[in-house]
CSV table of C-alpha atoms in Angstrom, one decimal:
chain,number,residue,atom,x,y,z
A,1,UNK,CA,135.6,103.4,83.6
A,2,UNK,CA,134.1,106.8,82.1
A,3,UNK,CA,131.8,108.8,83.8
A,4,UNK,CA,131.0,112.3,82.1
A,5,UNK,CA,128.1,112.7,81.0
A,6,UNK,CA,127.1,111.8,77.6
A,7,UNK,CA,125.6,114.4,74.5
A,8,UNK,CA,122.4,113.9,75.1
A,9,UNK,CA,122.7,113.3,79.0
A,10,UNK,CA,124.2,116.7,78.5
A,11,UNK,CA,121.6,118.1,76.1
A,12,UNK,CA,118.3,116.5,79.5
A,13,UNK,CA,120.5,118.4,81.9
A,14,UNK,CA,119.7,121.7,79.5
A,15,UNK,CA,116.2,121.2,79.0
A,16,UNK,CA,115.4,120.7,82.9
A,17,UNK,CA,117.1,123.1,84.4
A,18,UNK,CA,115.3,125.9,82.1
A,19,UNK,CA,112.0,124.6,82.7
A,20,UNK,CA,112.7,124.7,86.8
A,21,UNK,CA,114.1,128.1,86.3
A,22,UNK,CA,110.7,128.9,84.7
A,23,UNK,CA,108.5,126.9,86.6
A,24,UNK,CA,109.8,127.5,90.2
A,25,UNK,CA,108.7,131.7,90.8
A,26,UNK,CA,105.6,131.0,90.0
A,27,UNK,CA,105.4,127.8,93.0
A,28,UNK,CA,102.6,129.2,95.8
A,29,UNK,CA,104.4,129.6,99.4
A,30,UNK,CA,105.2,126.2,101.0
A,31,UNK,CA,102.3,125.6,103.7
A,32,UNK,CA,103.5,125.0,107.7
A,33,UNK,CA,105.2,122.1,108.5
A,34,UNK,CA,102.5,120.9,109.7
A,35,UNK,CA,99.6,121.9,108.7
A,36,UNK,CA,99.7,118.3,106.3
A,37,UNK,CA,96.2,118.9,104.2
A,38,UNK,CA,98.0,121.6,103.5
A,39,UNK,CA,101.3,120.0,102.3
A,40,UNK,CA,99.8,117.0,100.3
A,41,UNK,CA,97.8,120.2,98.2
A,42,UNK,CA,100.9,121.6,97.9
A,43,UNK,CA,103.4,118.5,97.1
A,44,UNK,CA,100.4,117.7,94.8
A,45,UNK,CA,100.6,120.1,92.8
A,46,UNK,CA,104.1,120.2,92.1
A,47,UNK,CA,103.9,116.3,91.5
A,48,UNK,CA,101.0,117.1,88.7
A,49,UNK,CA,104.2,119.9,87.5
A,50,UNK,CA,106.3,117.1,86.6
A,51,UNK,CA,103.6,114.6,85.4
A,52,UNK,CA,102.6,117.0,82.6
A,53,UNK,CA,106.4,118.5,82.1
A,54,UNK,CA,107.2,115.1,81.2
A,55,UNK,CA,109.4,114.1,84.3
A,56,UNK,CA,107.1,112.1,86.7
A,57,UNK,CA,108.6,108.8,87.0
A,58,UNK,CA,111.3,108.6,85.0
A,59,UNK,CA,113.2,106.6,86.1
A,60,UNK,CA,110.0,104.5,85.8
A,61,UNK,CA,109.9,101.0,82.8
A,62,UNK,CA,107.5,102.7,80.3
A,63,UNK,CA,105.6,100.2,80.2
A,64,UNK,CA,104.0,101.3,84.8
A,65,UNK,CA,103.8,104.3,83.0
A,66,UNK,CA,107.3,106.0,83.8
A,67,UNK,CA,109.6,107.5,81.0
A,68,UNK,CA,112.3,104.6,80.9
A,69,UNK,CA,115.0,107.3,81.8
A,70,UNK,CA,118.5,106.3,82.5
A,71,UNK,CA,120.2,105.9,85.6
A,72,UNK,CA,122.3,108.9,84.6
A,73,UNK,CA,119.5,110.6,84.1
A,74,UNK,CA,117.9,110.2,86.7
A,75,UNK,CA,120.6,110.9,88.7
A,76,UNK,CA,120.7,113.9,86.6
A,77,UNK,CA,116.9,115.1,87.4
A,78,UNK,CA,117.9,114.4,91.2
A,79,UNK,CA,120.5,116.8,91.2
A,80,UNK,CA,118.9,119.8,89.1
A,81,UNK,CA,115.9,119.5,91.3
A,82,UNK,CA,117.6,119.8,95.1
A,83,UNK,CA,120.4,122.5,93.3
A,84,UNK,CA,117.1,124.6,91.9
A,85,UNK,CA,115.6,124.2,96.2
A,86,UNK,CA,112.2,122.8,94.4
A,87,UNK,CA,109.6,120.3,96.7
A,88,UNK,CA,110.5,117.3,97.6
A,89,UNK,CA,108.5,114.1,96.8
A,90,UNK,CA,107.0,115.2,100.4
A,91,UNK,CA,103.1,113.5,100.9
A,92,UNK,CA,103.7,112.0,97.7
A,93,UNK,CA,106.9,110.1,99.5
A,94,UNK,CA,105.5,107.0,100.0
A,95,UNK,CA,103.7,105.7,97.1
A,96,UNK,CA,106.4,107.4,94.6
A,97,UNK,CA,109.0,105.9,96.1
A,98,UNK,CA,107.8,102.4,98.2
A,99,UNK,CA,103.9,101.3,97.2
A,100,UNK,CA,104.7,102.6,93.8
A,101,UNK,CA,108.1,100.8,91.9
A,102,UNK,CA,106.7,97.4,94.0
A,103,UNK,CA,103.6,97.2,92.5
A,104,UNK,CA,105.6,98.0,89.4
A,105,UNK,CA,107.5,95.5,90.1
A,106,UNK,CA,105.7,92.4,91.6
A,107,UNK,CA,101.7,93.9,90.4
A,108,UNK,CA,98.8,92.3,88.0
A,109,UNK,CA,98.7,94.7,85.0
A,110,UNK,CA,95.8,95.4,86.0
A,111,UNK,CA,96.6,96.5,89.6
A,112,UNK,CA,99.7,98.2,87.7
A,113,UNK,CA,96.6,100.5,85.6
A,114,UNK,CA,94.7,101.0,88.4
A,115,UNK,CA,97.5,102.5,91.1
A,116,UNK,CA,100.5,104.0,89.0
A,117,UNK,CA,98.4,106.6,87.0
A,118,UNK,CA,96.9,108.0,89.9
A,119,UNK,CA,101.1,108.0,92.2
A,120,UNK,CA,102.5,110.1,89.0
A,121,UNK,CA,99.5,112.8,88.6
A,122,UNK,CA,99.2,113.1,92.5
A,123,UNK,CA,95.7,112.3,92.7
A,124,UNK,CA,95.9,109.9,95.3
A,125,UNK,CA,98.6,109.9,98.2
A,126,UNK,CA,99.8,106.0,99.9
A,127,UNK,CA,101.1,105.6,103.4
A,128,UNK,CA,103.4,103.3,105.5
A,129,UNK,CA,101.0,100.4,106.8
A,130,UNK,CA,104.1,98.3,108.8
A,131,UNK,CA,104.9,98.8,111.4
A,132,UNK,CA,103.1,97.3,114.7
A,133,UNK,CA,103.7,98.2,118.5
A,134,UNK,CA,105.2,94.7,119.0
A,135,UNK,CA,106.6,94.8,115.5
A,136,UNK,CA,109.4,97.3,114.4
A,137,UNK,CA,112.3,95.9,113.7
A,138,UNK,CA,111.5,92.3,113.8
A,139,UNK,CA,108.5,93.0,111.8
A,140,UNK,CA,107.4,90.0,110.4
A,141,UNK,CA,106.2,89.2,114.1
A,142,UNK,CA,103.4,91.2,113.2
A,143,UNK,CA,99.7,90.7,114.4
A,144,UNK,CA,97.5,92.4,112.0
A,145,UNK,CA,95.7,89.6,111.0
A,146,UNK,CA,93.5,89.1,107.6
A,147,UNK,CA,90.8,86.2,106.8
A,148,UNK,CA,89.5,84.8,104.1
A,149,UNK,CA,85.6,85.7,103.4
A,150,UNK,CA,85.0,85.2,99.6
A,151,UNK,CA,86.1,87.4,97.5
A,152,UNK,CA,87.1,89.8,100.6
A,153,UNK,CA,90.2,90.1,103.5
A,154,UNK,CA,88.3,91.0,107.0
A,155,UNK,CA,91.4,92.7,108.3
A,156,UNK,CA,91.9,93.4,112.2
A,157,UNK,CA,94.9,94.6,114.0
A,158,UNK,CA,96.7,98.3,114.5
A,159,UNK,CA,99.5,100.1,112.3
A,160,UNK,CA,102.0,102.5,114.4
A,161,UNK,CA,104.3,104.7,112.7
A,162,UNK,CA,102.2,104.7,109.7
A,163,UNK,CA,103.4,107.3,107.8
A,164,UNK,CA,101.5,109.7,106.4
A,165,UNK,CA,98.3,108.7,106.9
A,166,UNK,CA,96.1,111.2,108.3
A,167,UNK,CA,96.3,112.5,104.4
A,168,UNK,CA,96.3,109.4,103.1
A,169,UNK,CA,94.2,107.6,100.1
A,170,UNK,CA,96.0,104.0,100.2
A,171,UNK,CA,97.7,102.3,102.5
A,172,UNK,CA,100.4,99.9,101.4
A,173,UNK,CA,99.5,96.7,104.0
A,174,UNK,CA,101.4,94.0,105.8
A,175,UNK,CA,98.6,91.2,107.6
A,176,UNK,CA,98.9,87.5,108.2
A,177,UNK,CA,97.6,85.8,106.4
A,178,UNK,CA,98.5,82.7,108.0
A,179,UNK,CA,98.9,81.5,111.8
A,180,UNK,CA,102.5,80.9,113.0
A,181,UNK,CA,103.5,77.3,113.4
A,182,UNK,CA,106.1,74.3,113.0
A,183,UNK,CA,105.4,74.2,109.2
A,184,UNK,CA,104.6,78.0,109.1
A,185,UNK,CA,107.4,80.9,110.2
A,186,UNK,CA,106.6,84.0,111.0
A,187,UNK,CA,108.0,85.1,107.5
A,188,UNK,CA,105.9,82.7,105.4
A,189,UNK,CA,102.5,84.0,106.8
A,190,UNK,CA,102.4,87.4,105.0
A,191,UNK,CA,100.3,89.5,102.6
A,192,UNK,CA,101.2,93.1,101.2
A,193,UNK,CA,96.9,94.5,100.5
A,194,UNK,CA,96.4,97.5,99.3
A,195,UNK,CA,94.3,99.3,101.8
A,196,UNK,CA,92.1,101.9,100.8
A,197,UNK,CA,92.1,104.6,104.4
A,198,UNK,CA,88.5,105.4,103.5
A,199,UNK,CA,87.1,102.2,104.9
A,200,UNK,CA,84.5,101.5,106.8
A,201,UNK,CA,86.4,100.8,110.3
A,202,UNK,CA,89.8,102.4,109.5
A,203,UNK,CA,90.2,104.7,112.2
A,204,UNK,CA,93.8,107.1,112.0
A,205,UNK,CA,95.1,109.5,115.2
A,206,UNK,CA,97.7,111.4,114.1
A,207,UNK,CA,100.9,111.1,116.0
A,208,UNK,CA,102.8,114.3,117.3
A,209,UNK,CA,107.0,114.4,116.9
A,210,UNK,CA,109.4,116.3,118.6
A,211,UNK,CA,108.9,119.0,116.3
A,212,UNK,CA,105.8,119.4,116.4
A,213,UNK,CA,104.2,118.1,113.1
A,214,UNK,CA,102.4,114.6,112.4
A,215,UNK,CA,103.6,113.0,109.5
A,216,UNK,CA,103.3,109.7,111.4
A,217,UNK,CA,99.6,108.2,112.6
A,218,UNK,CA,98.5,105.0,114.9
A,219,UNK,CA,96.6,103.2,112.5
A,220,UNK,CA,93.3,100.9,113.8
A,221,UNK,CA,91.7,98.2,111.8
A,222,UNK,CA,88.5,97.0,113.4
A,223,UNK,CA,87.1,94.2,110.7
A,224,UNK,CA,88.0,95.8,108.2
A,225,UNK,CA,87.3,93.8,104.0
A,226,UNK,CA,89.4,95.2,101.3
A,227,UNK,CA,89.0,93.1,98.1
A,228,UNK,CA,91.8,90.1,97.3
A,229,UNK,CA,92.1,91.5,93.8
A,230,UNK,CA,93.9,94.6,95.9
A,231,UNK,CA,96.2,91.7,97.1
A,232,UNK,CA,99.9,92.6,95.9
A,233,UNK,CA,102.3,88.8,95.2
A,234,UNK,CA,100.3,86.2,95.8
A,235,UNK,CA,99.2,85.3,99.0
A,236,UNK,CA,101.7,84.6,101.8
A,237,UNK,CA,104.5,85.7,100.0
A,238,UNK,CA,103.9,89.3,100.9
A,239,UNK,CA,107.8,88.8,102.9
A,240,UNK,CA,109.3,88.6,99.5
A,241,UNK,CA,107.3,91.4,98.1
A,242,UNK,CA,108.0,93.8,101.1
A,243,UNK,CA,111.7,92.7,100.9
A,244,UNK,CA,111.3,94.6,97.6
A,245,UNK,CA,109.6,97.2,99.4
A,246,UNK,CA,112.5,97.9,101.4
A,247,UNK,CA,114.5,97.9,99.2
A,248,UNK,CA,113.4,100.5,97.5
A,249,UNK,CA,112.9,102.2,100.3
A,250,UNK,CA,116.9,101.8,101.7
A,251,UNK,CA,118.5,101.8,98.4
A,252,UNK,CA,117.0,104.7,96.3
A,253,UNK,CA,114.5,105.8,97.9
A,254,UNK,CA,117.1,108.5,99.9
A,255,UNK,CA,119.3,109.6,97.1
A,256,UNK,CA,118.1,112.9,96.9
A,257,UNK,CA,118.8,113.6,100.4
A,258,UNK,CA,122.6,113.1,99.8
A,259,UNK,CA,122.1,115.5,97.0
A,260,UNK,CA,120.2,117.9,100.5
A,261,UNK,CA,123.0,117.1,102.8
A,262,UNK,CA,125.9,118.3,100.9
A,263,UNK,CA,123.8,121.5,100.1
A,264,UNK,CA,123.8,122.0,104.1
A,265,UNK,CA,127.1,120.8,104.3
A,266,UNK,CA,128.8,124.2,101.7
A,267,UNK,CA,125.8,126.2,104.2
A,268,UNK,CA,127.8,125.0,107.2
A,269,UNK,CA,131.0,125.9,105.8
A,270,UNK,CA,129.5,129.7,104.9
A,271,UNK,CA,128.4,130.3,107.9
A,272,UNK,CA,131.4,128.8,109.8
A,273,UNK,CA,133.9,131.3,107.9
A,274,UNK,CA,130.9,134.3,108.6
A,275,UNK,CA,130.7,133.6,112.3
A,276,UNK,CA,134.0,132.9,113.5
A,277,UNK,CA,133.9,128.7,114.0
A,278,UNK,CA,136.0,128.4,111.1
A,279,UNK,CA,138.8,129.1,113.0
A,280,UNK,CA,138.1,125.8,114.4
A,281,UNK,CA,140.9,123.7,113.0
A,282,UNK,CA,138.6,119.7,114.9
A,283,UNK,CA,135.2,121.9,113.3
A,284,UNK,CA,137.0,122.2,110.0
A,285,UNK,CA,138.3,117.9,109.5
A,286,UNK,CA,134.8,117.6,110.6
A,287,UNK,CA,133.1,119.5,107.8
A,288,UNK,CA,135.4,118.2,105.6
A,289,UNK,CA,135.4,114.1,106.7
A,290,UNK,CA,131.5,115.4,106.1
A,291,UNK,CA,132.3,116.0,102.9
A,292,UNK,CA,134.3,112.8,101.9
A,293,UNK,CA,131.5,111.0,103.6
A,294,UNK,CA,128.8,112.6,101.2
A,295,UNK,CA,131.1,111.8,97.7
A,296,UNK,CA,131.4,108.5,98.9
A,297,UNK,CA,127.4,108.3,99.4
A,298,UNK,CA,127.6,109.5,96.3
A,299,UNK,CA,129.4,107.3,93.9
A,300,UNK,CA,127.8,104.3,96.2
A,301,UNK,CA,124.3,106.0,95.3
A,302,UNK,CA,125.3,105.6,91.4
A,303,UNK,CA,125.9,102.5,91.9
A,304,UNK,CA,122.6,101.4,93.0
A,305,UNK,CA,120.7,102.7,90.9
A,306,UNK,CA,123.4,101.6,88.2
A,307,UNK,CA,122.7,97.8,89.9
A,308,UNK,CA,119.6,98.4,89.8
A,309,UNK,CA,118.6,99.6,86.4
A,310,UNK,CA,120.9,96.4,85.3
A,311,UNK,CA,119.0,93.5,87.7
A,312,UNK,CA,115.5,94.7,86.4
A,313,UNK,CA,114.5,98.0,88.5
A,314,UNK,CA,114.9,96.0,92.1
A,315,UNK,CA,117.9,97.8,94.5
A,316,UNK,CA,120.0,94.6,96.0
A,317,UNK,CA,121.3,94.4,99.2
A,318,UNK,CA,123.6,97.2,98.4
A,319,UNK,CA,121.3,99.2,99.8
A,320,UNK,CA,121.7,98.4,103.4
A,321,UNK,CA,125.1,99.6,102.8
A,322,UNK,CA,124.0,102.8,102.0
A,323,UNK,CA,121.0,103.1,104.7
A,324,UNK,CA,123.5,102.2,107.0
A,325,UNK,CA,126.3,104.8,106.6
A,326,UNK,CA,123.1,107.5,105.3
A,327,UNK,CA,121.6,107.1,108.7
A,328,UNK,CA,125.1,108.0,110.4
A,329,UNK,CA,126.0,111.0,108.6
A,330,UNK,CA,123.1,112.9,108.9
A,331,UNK,CA,123.2,112.6,112.3
A,332,UNK,CA,126.5,113.5,111.9
A,333,UNK,CA,126.4,116.6,109.6
A,334,UNK,CA,123.7,117.8,111.8
A,335,UNK,CA,125.7,117.4,114.8
A,336,UNK,CA,128.2,119.9,113.8
A,337,UNK,CA,125.1,122.0,112.6
A,338,UNK,CA,124.7,122.3,116.1
A,339,UNK,CA,128.5,123.5,116.9
A,340,UNK,CA,128.5,125.9,114.1
A,341,UNK,CA,125.4,127.4,115.5
A,342,UNK,CA,126.7,127.0,118.9
A,343,UNK,CA,123.6,128.5,122.0
A,344,UNK,CA,121.6,129.5,119.1
A,345,UNK,CA,121.1,125.6,118.4
A,346,UNK,CA,118.5,125.7,120.9
A,347,UNK,CA,116.0,127.8,119.1
A,348,UNK,CA,114.0,126.0,117.3
A,349,UNK,CA,113.1,128.5,114.6
A,350,UNK,CA,117.0,128.9,113.4
A,351,UNK,CA,117.7,126.5,110.9
A,352,UNK,CA,118.8,122.9,110.6
A,353,UNK,CA,117.7,122.9,114.8
A,354,UNK,CA,114.4,121.2,113.4
A,355,UNK,CA,116.5,118.7,110.8
A,356,UNK,CA,118.9,118.0,113.6
A,357,UNK,CA,115.5,116.5,115.6
A,358,UNK,CA,114.9,114.7,112.7
A,359,UNK,CA,117.6,113.1,112.1
A,360,UNK,CA,117.9,111.0,115.2
A,361,UNK,CA,115.2,108.8,114.0
A,362,UNK,CA,117.4,108.0,110.8
A,363,UNK,CA,118.9,105.6,112.2
A,364,UNK,CA,116.2,103.5,113.3
A,365,UNK,CA,113.4,104.5,110.5
A,366,UNK,CA,113.7,102.4,107.8
A,367,UNK,CA,115.5,99.4,110.0
A,368,UNK,CA,117.5,99.6,112.8
A,369,UNK,CA,121.0,100.4,111.8
A,370,UNK,CA,121.1,96.6,114.0
A,371,UNK,CA,119.4,95.1,111.4
A,372,UNK,CA,121.0,97.2,108.9
A,373,UNK,CA,124.6,95.5,109.8
A,374,UNK,CA,123.0,92.3,110.5
A,375,UNK,CA,121.2,92.5,106.3
A,376,UNK,CA,125.6,93.4,105.2
A,377,UNK,CA,127.1,90.8,107.2
A,378,UNK,CA,125.0,88.2,106.5
A,379,UNK,CA,123.7,88.5,102.9
A,380,UNK,CA,127.8,90.4,101.4
A,381,UNK,CA,129.5,88.8,103.9
A,382,UNK,CA,128.3,85.4,104.4
A,383,UNK,CA,128.7,85.8,107.9
A,384,UNK,CA,127.1,83.2,110.0
A,385,UNK,CA,123.4,84.2,111.3
A,386,UNK,CA,124.0,85.1,115.0
A,387,UNK,CA,123.1,82.4,117.5
């Protein structure tokens, strides 16, 4: 298989690199990590620059407002923006990498026209309202209910770990539209709604993380009216739509972070050489193995993106393989960073220390590692379900 880039793809890389070299020096200073309103403004400003330059939604299909780029062009974009130190999607994470692709794949023409352009322009931010206090890994056990009342659903319940709820305009919300019964298993009574976060009855309470930021929140819903036209997919078919969302979250949403991990690994090696820890053969072996892991993850990423393109744009179960290993590698990477830093690993002001705290969540977020192992075992290896 020829993995080299074509002349057209290399030309795309050259033009992108030139644009980044021109625009990045003009960006304002990055806001404090704990200032989410400031981060929203900064991230949306960057998204608007991408949109105006023709790089927003690069790999989205043209009918969804994207550029219809090839998988290789998409990967080149991620490589070059990360290597140049460009801003990441940040507050736009859910809209660009979860909700937007789901609406593009499952929404009506009217829904795509309403929600996708503001996502691509950075005009509207989305949050993810999936997990509940009693329905995390067992997401289908969710209890937030939506009762049909004419042309609206009346929604009551609560969500937790709602990503970016504090600054979001919309929420991709999972609700129960049919009670669980012998005829309706818990997976079949769920619907996927687009919830306006300024609707009466919505209360947001930020959750402070160990690092002192509030990218998550509790969301309480007290008889919130959501138009039926905001339902993506058929009523009670939300679990299938959710699997589309999660396939994007696990299959392609972390792509840029693989490149970031490779960059961190290079920095760790330089720091270890500078402070003398490179003399430890055990550390050198550890970093070498991590380099091999990152290279393998990048190849798996290329395969997943190409496979998604071949099958209509939705990543397959290979995303669970990626998510499972990437979560572990990221934790191992920042454990190695602590070894390189030594006593400085206790200083939250040092580079990589807060990232190490964040890495602890990766084996839980976007589906726990236990869930991913079940998916791999049952859907890829064909093993029987556990009893």
